[in-house]
Amino acid sequence: MESTGRIILVPTPIGNLSDITLRALEILKSADRIACEDTRHSGQLLAHHGISGKPLVSLHEHNEARRAPELIAAARAGETIAVISDAGMPGISDPGYRLVQACIESGTPLEVLPGPSAVITALIGSGFPCHAFRFGGFLSVKSGKRRSALTAALDSGETGIFFESPHRILSTLEILTEINPAARACVARELTKKFETYHRGTAAEVLAHFQAHPPKGEIVLLVHAPE
């Protein structure tokens, strides 16, 4: 007879390794195996918190569809499997969505722990309205699609949140300034890390800043229609 285990999505820190809940640590310590986006990266996090000897399996965007049935079978055979990504909440611009769908379709017990999210952290820190917002994931490498996404966010009247590369943020801010130089913009950079910064102002002002100070690190871009 099948002994049903469970699959648990566990958020991990987005920068500061101390930003992990007691419950998340308990799950990681007690799990039979841990599915990681990058086993080497996750190994450093586990070692930092004194967790060792756990079987680690890779679960990334290129193998998630193939690996999901294996993890489902292990859970239905009685294993508790923790799922983590490199940073933040699995499934948010990270692997996890296909596995969740497979759990639902197969009736496999699934839990999702609350925890760190760059989206929510940046939203609150921006000072922009947060009663309604839209998360657009990573902006397209194609300028036309970026323009459409930014225009839609401004037209919505809600706060728009996007992930962006430091190599493209200047181009994106130029597009935003062309759409509306008075649009509200915030670039949240290196959240929870030593060099965390928030740069807030009009699109034109934020563009001018980063033209003079080329950005590095991980970036969340927030936009809102002018006040």
mmCIF file of C-alpha atoms in Angstrom:
data_model
loop_
_atom_site.group_PDB
_atom_site.id
_atom_site.type_symbol
_atom_site.label_atom_id
_atom_site.label_comp_id
_atom_site.label_asym_id
_atom_site.label_seq_id
_atom_site.Cartn_x
_atom_site.Cartn_y
_atom_site.Cartn_z
ATOM 1 C CA MET A 1 0.000 0.000 0.000
ATOM 2 C CA GLU A 2 1.231 3.487 -0.837
ATOM 3 C CA SER A 3 2.482 5.534 2.094
ATOM 4 C CA THR A 4 1.894 9.153 1.133
ATOM 5 C CA GLY A 5 4.649 11.638 1.763
ATOM 6 C CA ARG A 6 4.518 15.238 0.587
ATOM 7 C CA ILE A 7 6.233 17.879 -1.483
ATOM 8 C CA ILE A 8 6.980 21.178 0.237
ATOM 9 C CA LEU A 9 8.006 24.391 -1.521
ATOM 10 C CA VAL A 10 10.430 26.232 0.753
ATOM 11 C CA PRO A 11 11.393 29.884 0.142
ATOM 12 C CA THR A 12 15.052 30.724 0.667
ATOM 13 C CA PRO A 13 16.827 34.058 1.292
ATOM 14 C CA ILE A 14 17.058 36.529 -1.591
ATOM 15 C CA GLY A 15 20.394 37.791 -0.297
ATOM 16 C CA ASN A 16 20.922 37.837 3.451
ATOM 17 C CA LEU A 17 21.310 34.202 4.551
ATOM 18 C CA SER A 18 19.650 34.976 7.899
ATOM 19 C CA ASP A 19 16.334 35.670 6.156
ATOM 20 C CA ILE A 20 14.942 32.166 6.553
ATOM 21 C CA THR A 21 12.132 31.044 8.827
ATOM 22 C CA LEU A 22 12.415 28.538 11.662
ATOM 23 C CA ARG A 23 9.813 26.388 9.923
ATOM 24 C CA ALA A 24 11.806 26.409 6.670
ATOM 25 C CA LEU A 25 14.913 25.226 8.531
ATOM 26 C CA GLU A 26 12.930 22.483 10.253
ATOM 27 C CA ILE A 27 11.648 21.217 6.892
ATOM 28 C CA LEU A 28 15.090 21.308 5.298
ATOM 29 C CA LYS A 29 16.558 19.380 8.244
ATOM 30 C CA SER A 30 13.831 16.724 8.267
ATOM 31 C CA ALA A 31 13.255 16.252 4.526
ATOM 32 C CA ASP A 32 14.261 12.958 2.940
ATOM 33 C CA ARG A 33 15.681 14.819 -0.052
ATOM 34 C CA ILE A 34 15.950 18.372 -1.304
ATOM 35 C CA ALA A 35 15.279 19.387 -4.908
ATOM 36 C CA CYS A 36 17.424 22.424 -5.802
ATOM 37 C CA GLU A 37 17.631 24.757 -8.768
ATOM 38 C CA ASP A 38 21.443 24.618 -8.418
ATOM 39 C CA THR A 39 22.788 21.995 -6.017
ATOM 40 C CA ARG A 40 26.122 23.810 -5.566
ATOM 41 C CA HIS A 41 24.451 27.124 -4.735
ATOM 42 C CA SER A 42 21.976 25.485 -2.372
ATOM 43 C CA GLY A 43 24.754 23.477 -0.748
ATOM 44 C CA GLN A 44 26.291 26.734 0.481
ATOM 45 C CA LEU A 45 22.998 27.812 2.062
ATOM 46 C CA LEU A 46 22.522 24.444 3.749
ATOM 47 C CA ALA A 47 26.096 24.415 5.042
ATOM 48 C CA HIS A 48 25.621 27.938 6.449
ATOM 49 C CA HIS A 49 22.725 26.637 8.533
ATOM 50 C CA GLY A 50 24.476 23.428 9.571
ATOM 51 C CA ILE A 51 22.426 21.095 7.377
ATOM 52 C CA SER A 52 24.479 18.288 5.873
ATOM 53 C CA GLY A 53 24.129 14.770 4.535
ATOM 54 C CA LYS A 54 20.899 15.436 2.657
ATOM 55 C CA PRO A 55 20.469 13.905 -0.804
ATOM 56 C CA LEU A 56 20.257 16.809 -3.277
ATOM 57 C CA VAL A 57 18.681 16.515 -6.716
ATOM 58 C CA SER A 58 18.618 19.181 -9.416
ATOM 59 C CA LEU A 59 15.304 20.745 -10.440
ATOM 60 C CA HIS A 60 15.731 23.538 -12.958
ATOM 61 C CA GLU A 61 13.851 24.963 -15.933
ATOM 62 C CA HIS A 62 15.423 22.485 -18.354
ATOM 63 C CA ASN A 63 14.625 19.285 -16.437
ATOM 64 C CA GLU A 64 11.554 20.146 -14.334
ATOM 65 C CA ALA A 65 9.005 18.507 -16.638
ATOM 66 C CA ARG A 66 11.140 15.352 -16.802
ATOM 67 C CA ARG A 67 11.994 15.228 -13.094
ATOM 68 C CA ALA A 68 8.508 15.976 -11.720
ATOM 69 C CA PRO A 69 7.160 12.390 -12.140
ATOM 70 C CA GLU A 70 10.188 11.021 -10.263
ATOM 71 C CA LEU A 71 9.610 13.392 -7.341
ATOM 72 C CA ILE A 72 5.874 12.698 -7.336
ATOM 73 C CA ALA A 73 6.539 8.943 -7.191
ATOM 74 C CA ALA A 74 8.978 9.384 -4.316
ATOM 75 C CA ALA A 75 6.491 11.480 -2.360
ATOM 76 C CA ARG A 76 3.693 8.965 -2.935
ATOM 77 C CA ALA A 77 6.052 6.255 -1.683
ATOM 78 C CA GLY A 78 6.408 8.127 1.600
ATOM 79 C CA GLU A 79 9.214 10.656 1.150
ATOM 80 C CA THR A 80 9.075 14.256 2.292
ATOM 81 C CA ILE A 81 10.696 16.323 -0.444
ATOM 82 C CA ALA A 82 11.686 19.966 0.049
ATOM 83 C CA VAL A 83 11.891 22.117 -3.084
ATOM 84 C CA ILE A 84 14.043 25.246 -3.144
ATOM 85 C CA SER A 85 15.252 27.647 -5.823
ATOM 86 C CA ASP A 86 18.413 29.740 -5.799
ATOM 87 C CA ALA A 87 16.637 32.604 -4.045
ATOM 88 C CA GLY A 88 13.140 33.500 -2.890
ATOM 89 C CA MET A 89 9.910 31.652 -3.590
ATOM 90 C CA PRO A 90 10.063 28.646 -5.935
ATOM 91 C CA GLY A 91 7.780 29.188 -8.916
ATOM 92 C CA ILE A 92 8.188 32.972 -9.082
ATOM 93 C CA SER A 93 10.384 33.326 -12.189
ATOM 94 C CA ASP A 94 12.012 30.109 -10.941
ATOM 95 C CA PRO A 95 11.317 26.360 -11.257
ATOM 96 C CA GLY A 96 8.347 25.003 -9.304
ATOM 97 C CA TYR A 97 5.235 25.690 -11.370
ATOM 98 C CA ARG A 98 5.306 22.413 -13.332
ATOM 99 C CA LEU A 99 5.905 20.396 -10.180
ATOM 100 C CA VAL A 100 2.975 22.080 -8.427
ATOM 101 C CA GLN A 101 0.757 21.285 -11.417
ATOM 102 C CA ALA A 102 1.895 17.651 -11.311
ATOM 103 C CA CYS A 103 1.098 17.454 -7.589
ATOM 104 C CA ILE A 104 -2.401 18.801 -8.154
ATOM 105 C CA GLU A 105 -3.083 16.514 -11.102
ATOM 106 C CA SER A 106 -1.844 13.407 -9.253
ATOM 107 C CA GLY A 107 -3.383 14.263 -5.877
ATOM 108 C CA THR A 108 0.016 14.323 -4.196
ATOM 109 C CA PRO A 109 0.068 16.297 -0.913
ATOM 110 C CA LEU A 110 1.605 19.726 -1.427
ATOM 111 C CA GLU A 111 2.567 22.478 0.990
ATOM 112 C CA VAL A 112 3.874 25.980 0.271
ATOM 113 C CA LEU A 113 5.728 27.802 3.028
ATOM 114 C CA PRO A 114 5.632 31.618 3.218
ATOM 115 C CA GLY A 115 8.882 33.517 3.092
ATOM 116 C CA PRO A 116 11.228 35.898 1.278
ATOM 117 C CA SER A 117 10.138 37.461 -2.006
ATOM 118 C CA ALA A 118 11.993 40.163 -3.923
ATOM 119 C CA VAL A 119 8.661 41.253 -5.443
ATOM 120 C CA ILE A 120 6.984 42.104 -2.131
ATOM 121 C CA THR A 121 10.153 43.478 -0.538
ATOM 122 C CA ALA A 122 10.706 45.889 -3.443
ATOM 123 C CA LEU A 123 7.038 46.884 -3.566
ATOM 124 C CA ILE A 124 6.928 47.943 0.076
ATOM 125 C CA GLY A 125 10.337 49.635 -0.056
ATOM 126 C CA SER A 126 9.475 51.621 -3.181
ATOM 127 C CA GLY A 127 6.830 53.654 -1.411
ATOM 128 C CA PHE A 128 4.521 53.179 -4.388
ATOM 129 C CA PRO A 129 0.839 52.252 -3.898
ATOM 130 C CA CYS A 130 0.630 48.605 -2.899
ATOM 131 C CA HIS A 131 -3.127 48.013 -2.634
ATOM 132 C CA ALA A 132 -3.043 46.785 -6.247
ATOM 133 C CA PHE A 133 -0.007 45.778 -8.277
ATOM 134 C CA ARG A 134 1.011 43.641 -11.242
ATOM 135 C CA PHE A 135 4.157 41.527 -11.482
ATOM 136 C CA GLY A 136 5.447 41.095 -15.027
ATOM 137 C CA GLY A 137 8.429 38.825 -14.338
ATOM 138 C CA PHE A 138 11.562 39.417 -16.401
ATOM 139 C CA LEU A 139 11.168 42.108 -19.052
ATOM 140 C CA SER A 140 11.718 40.948 -22.614
ATOM 141 C CA VAL A 141 15.075 41.377 -24.308
ATOM 142 C CA LYS A 142 13.114 42.871 -27.220
ATOM 143 C CA SER A 143 12.639 46.616 -26.861
ATOM 144 C CA GLY A 144 9.191 46.590 -28.458
ATOM 145 C CA LYS A 145 7.847 44.092 -25.939
ATOM 146 C CA ARG A 146 9.427 46.038 -23.089
ATOM 147 C CA ARG A 147 7.693 49.202 -24.318
ATOM 148 C CA SER A 148 4.349 47.388 -24.458
ATOM 149 C CA ALA A 149 4.764 45.957 -20.952
ATOM 150 C CA LEU A 150 5.750 49.292 -19.445
ATOM 151 C CA THR A 151 2.948 51.144 -21.244
ATOM 152 C CA ALA A 152 0.387 48.614 -20.008
ATOM 153 C CA ALA A 153 1.658 48.947 -16.439
ATOM 154 C CA LEU A 154 1.403 52.745 -16.501
ATOM 155 C CA ASP A 155 -2.048 52.647 -18.123
ATOM 156 C CA SER A 156 -3.340 50.179 -15.517
ATOM 157 C CA GLY A 157 -3.108 52.662 -12.658
ATOM 158 C CA GLU A 158 -1.451 49.919 -10.594
ATOM 159 C CA THR A 159 2.158 49.571 -9.523
ATOM 160 C CA GLY A 160 4.093 47.555 -12.105
ATOM 161 C CA ILE A 161 6.922 45.307 -10.903
ATOM 162 C CA PHE A 162 9.524 43.727 -13.159
ATOM 163 C CA PHE A 163 12.852 41.939 -12.899
ATOM 164 C CA GLU A 164 15.541 43.477 -15.099
ATOM 165 C CA SER A 165 19.174 42.848 -15.959
ATOM 166 C CA PRO A 166 21.776 45.493 -15.038
ATOM 167 C CA HIS A 167 22.916 45.248 -18.656
ATOM 168 C CA ARG A 168 19.493 46.380 -19.945
ATOM 169 C CA ILE A 169 18.214 48.685 -17.213
ATOM 170 C CA LEU A 170 19.527 51.845 -18.951
ATOM 171 C CA SER A 171 17.777 50.903 -22.184
ATOM 172 C CA THR A 172 14.589 50.118 -20.249
ATOM 173 C CA LEU A 173 14.690 53.446 -18.384
ATOM 174 C CA GLU A 174 15.214 55.222 -21.708
ATOM 175 C CA ILE A 175 12.071 53.531 -23.053
ATOM 176 C CA LEU A 176 10.136 54.441 -19.905
ATOM 177 C CA THR A 177 11.275 58.049 -20.206
ATOM 178 C CA GLU A 178 10.193 58.145 -23.847
ATOM 179 C CA ILE A 179 6.742 56.865 -22.835
ATOM 180 C CA ASN A 180 6.387 59.378 -20.009
ATOM 181 C CA PRO A 181 9.364 61.219 -18.440
ATOM 182 C CA ALA A 182 7.197 62.067 -15.426
ATOM 183 C CA ALA A 183 6.302 58.437 -14.718
ATOM 184 C CA ARG A 184 7.241 57.316 -11.212
ATOM 185 C CA ALA A 185 10.151 54.888 -11.194
ATOM 186 C CA CYS A 186 12.060 52.973 -8.556
ATOM 187 C CA VAL A 187 15.094 50.760 -9.066
ATOM 188 C CA ALA A 188 15.539 48.419 -6.090
ATOM 189 C CA ARG A 189 18.972 46.852 -6.276
ATOM 190 C CA GLU A 190 20.715 44.049 -4.347
ATOM 191 C CA LEU A 191 17.815 43.664 -1.908
ATOM 192 C CA THR A 192 18.764 42.488 1.613
ATOM 193 C CA LYS A 193 22.466 42.470 0.660
ATOM 194 C CA LYS A 194 25.286 44.712 1.898
ATOM 195 C CA PHE A 195 24.960 47.201 -0.964
ATOM 196 C CA GLU A 196 21.148 47.369 -1.118
ATOM 197 C CA THR A 197 19.858 50.595 -2.669
ATOM 198 C CA TYR A 198 16.549 52.145 -3.695
ATOM 199 C CA HIS A 199 16.575 54.911 -6.301
ATOM 200 C CA ARG A 200 13.232 56.672 -6.583
ATOM 201 C CA GLY A 201 12.061 59.568 -8.742
ATOM 202 C CA THR A 202 10.633 60.316 -12.140
ATOM 203 C CA ALA A 203 11.681 58.120 -15.022
ATOM 204 C CA ALA A 204 13.892 60.931 -16.314
ATOM 205 C CA GLU A 205 15.546 61.450 -12.907
ATOM 206 C CA VAL A 206 16.266 57.763 -12.342
ATOM 207 C CA LEU A 207 17.596 57.436 -15.892
ATOM 208 C CA ALA A 208 19.960 60.385 -15.338
ATOM 209 C CA HIS A 209 21.268 58.810 -12.134
ATOM 210 C CA PHE A 210 22.109 55.491 -13.727
ATOM 211 C CA GLN A 211 23.609 57.134 -16.804
ATOM 212 C CA ALA A 212 26.119 58.662 -14.390
ATOM 213 C CA HIS A 213 26.379 55.581 -12.153
ATOM 214 C CA PRO A 214 26.118 52.328 -14.168
ATOM 215 C CA PRO A 215 24.312 49.769 -11.998
ATOM 216 C CA LYS A 216 25.443 46.317 -10.947
ATOM 217 C CA GLY A 217 23.682 43.439 -9.224
ATOM 218 C CA GLU A 218 20.156 42.100 -9.204
ATOM 219 C CA ILE A 219 17.452 44.646 -9.994
ATOM 220 C CA VAL A 220 13.729 45.031 -9.424
ATOM 221 C CA LEU A 221 12.138 47.856 -11.432
ATOM 222 C CA LEU A 222 8.887 49.411 -10.228
ATOM 223 C CA VAL A 223 6.806 51.875 -12.228
ATOM 224 C CA HIS A 224 3.644 53.843 -11.597
ATOM 225 C CA ALA A 225 1.745 56.550 -13.438
ATOM 226 C CA PRO A 226 2.631 60.140 -12.433
ATOM 227 C CA GLU A 227 0.958 61.516 -9.331
#
